[in-house]
Amino acid sequence: MTLSPTVHFLFDTLYLWLEPTNTENQYKVTGRDPDLFYEYPSVVEFTTPDPINLPLPSRDYLALHAACAKVAHLSAAAEYLDSVFRDMEKMLVLSEDGSSAAVLEHAIWTAQRKPISV
């Protein structure tokens, strides 16, 4: 599934998820804070010109992502991720006592996922 960088960030950080509707390949756009994605449509429908080479996203995987996002939201894990993102943005150096390990871990994990131009 290809997403714009902004939508990818919201989707990847569990701010946004897609709830399956009763219509095949149609999903309700929802999430933790509707103010973050108000400019996006409330419902999306996936289509493809080539189902073999460009298959549609798995309904099961999108439902699993939605379930994980809801659990993260309800367990306050999402708030923890928010604090790590905030710390990563404002932190100039790592602490000597190791208390910034989560920030370093997230920064490394994020950097590994970015494509490298060659």
Coordinates of N, CA and C in Angstrom, one line a residue, residues 14 17 31-33 68-79:
L14 N 0.1 4.8 14.6 CA -1.1 4.4 15.2 C -2.1 5.6 15.6
W17 N -6.2 4.7 11.5 CA -6.4 3.3 11.0 C -7.6 3.3 10.2
G31 N -9.4 7.2 13.8 CA -8.2 7.2 14.5 C -8.3 7.9 15.9
R32 N -7.2 8.1 16.5 CA -7.2 8.6 17.9 C -7.7 10.1 18.0
D33 N -7.2 10.9 17.0 CA -7.5 12.3 17.1 C -8.0 12.8 15.7
C68 N -4.7 -3.4 16.6 CA -3.5 -3.0 17.3 C -3.5 -1.5 17.7
A69 N -3.9 -0.7 16.8 CA -4.0 0.8 17.0 C -4.9 1.1 18.2
K70 N -6.1 0.4 18.2 CA -7.0 0.6 19.3 C -6.5 0.2 20.6
V71 N -5.8 -1.0 20.6 CA -5.2 -1.5 21.9 C -4.1 -0.5 22.3
A72 N -3.3 0.0 21.4 CA -2.2 0.9 21.8 C -2.8 2.2 22.3
H73 N -3.9 2.7 21.7 CA -4.6 3.9 22.2 C -5.2 3.7 23.6
L74 N -5.9 2.6 23.8 CA -6.5 2.3 25.0 C -5.5 2.0 26.2
S75 N -4.4 1.5 25.8 CA -3.4 1.1 26.9 C -2.4 2.2 27.2
A76 N -2.6 3.4 26.5 CA -1.7 4.5 26.7 C -0.4 4.4 26.0
A77 N -0.2 3.3 25.3 CA 1.1 3.1 24.6 C 1.3 4.2 23.6
A78 N 0.2 4.7 23.0 CA 0.3 5.7 22.0 C 0.8 7.0 22.6
E79 N 0.4 7.3 23.8 CA 0.9 8.5 24.5 C 2.4 8.4 24.7

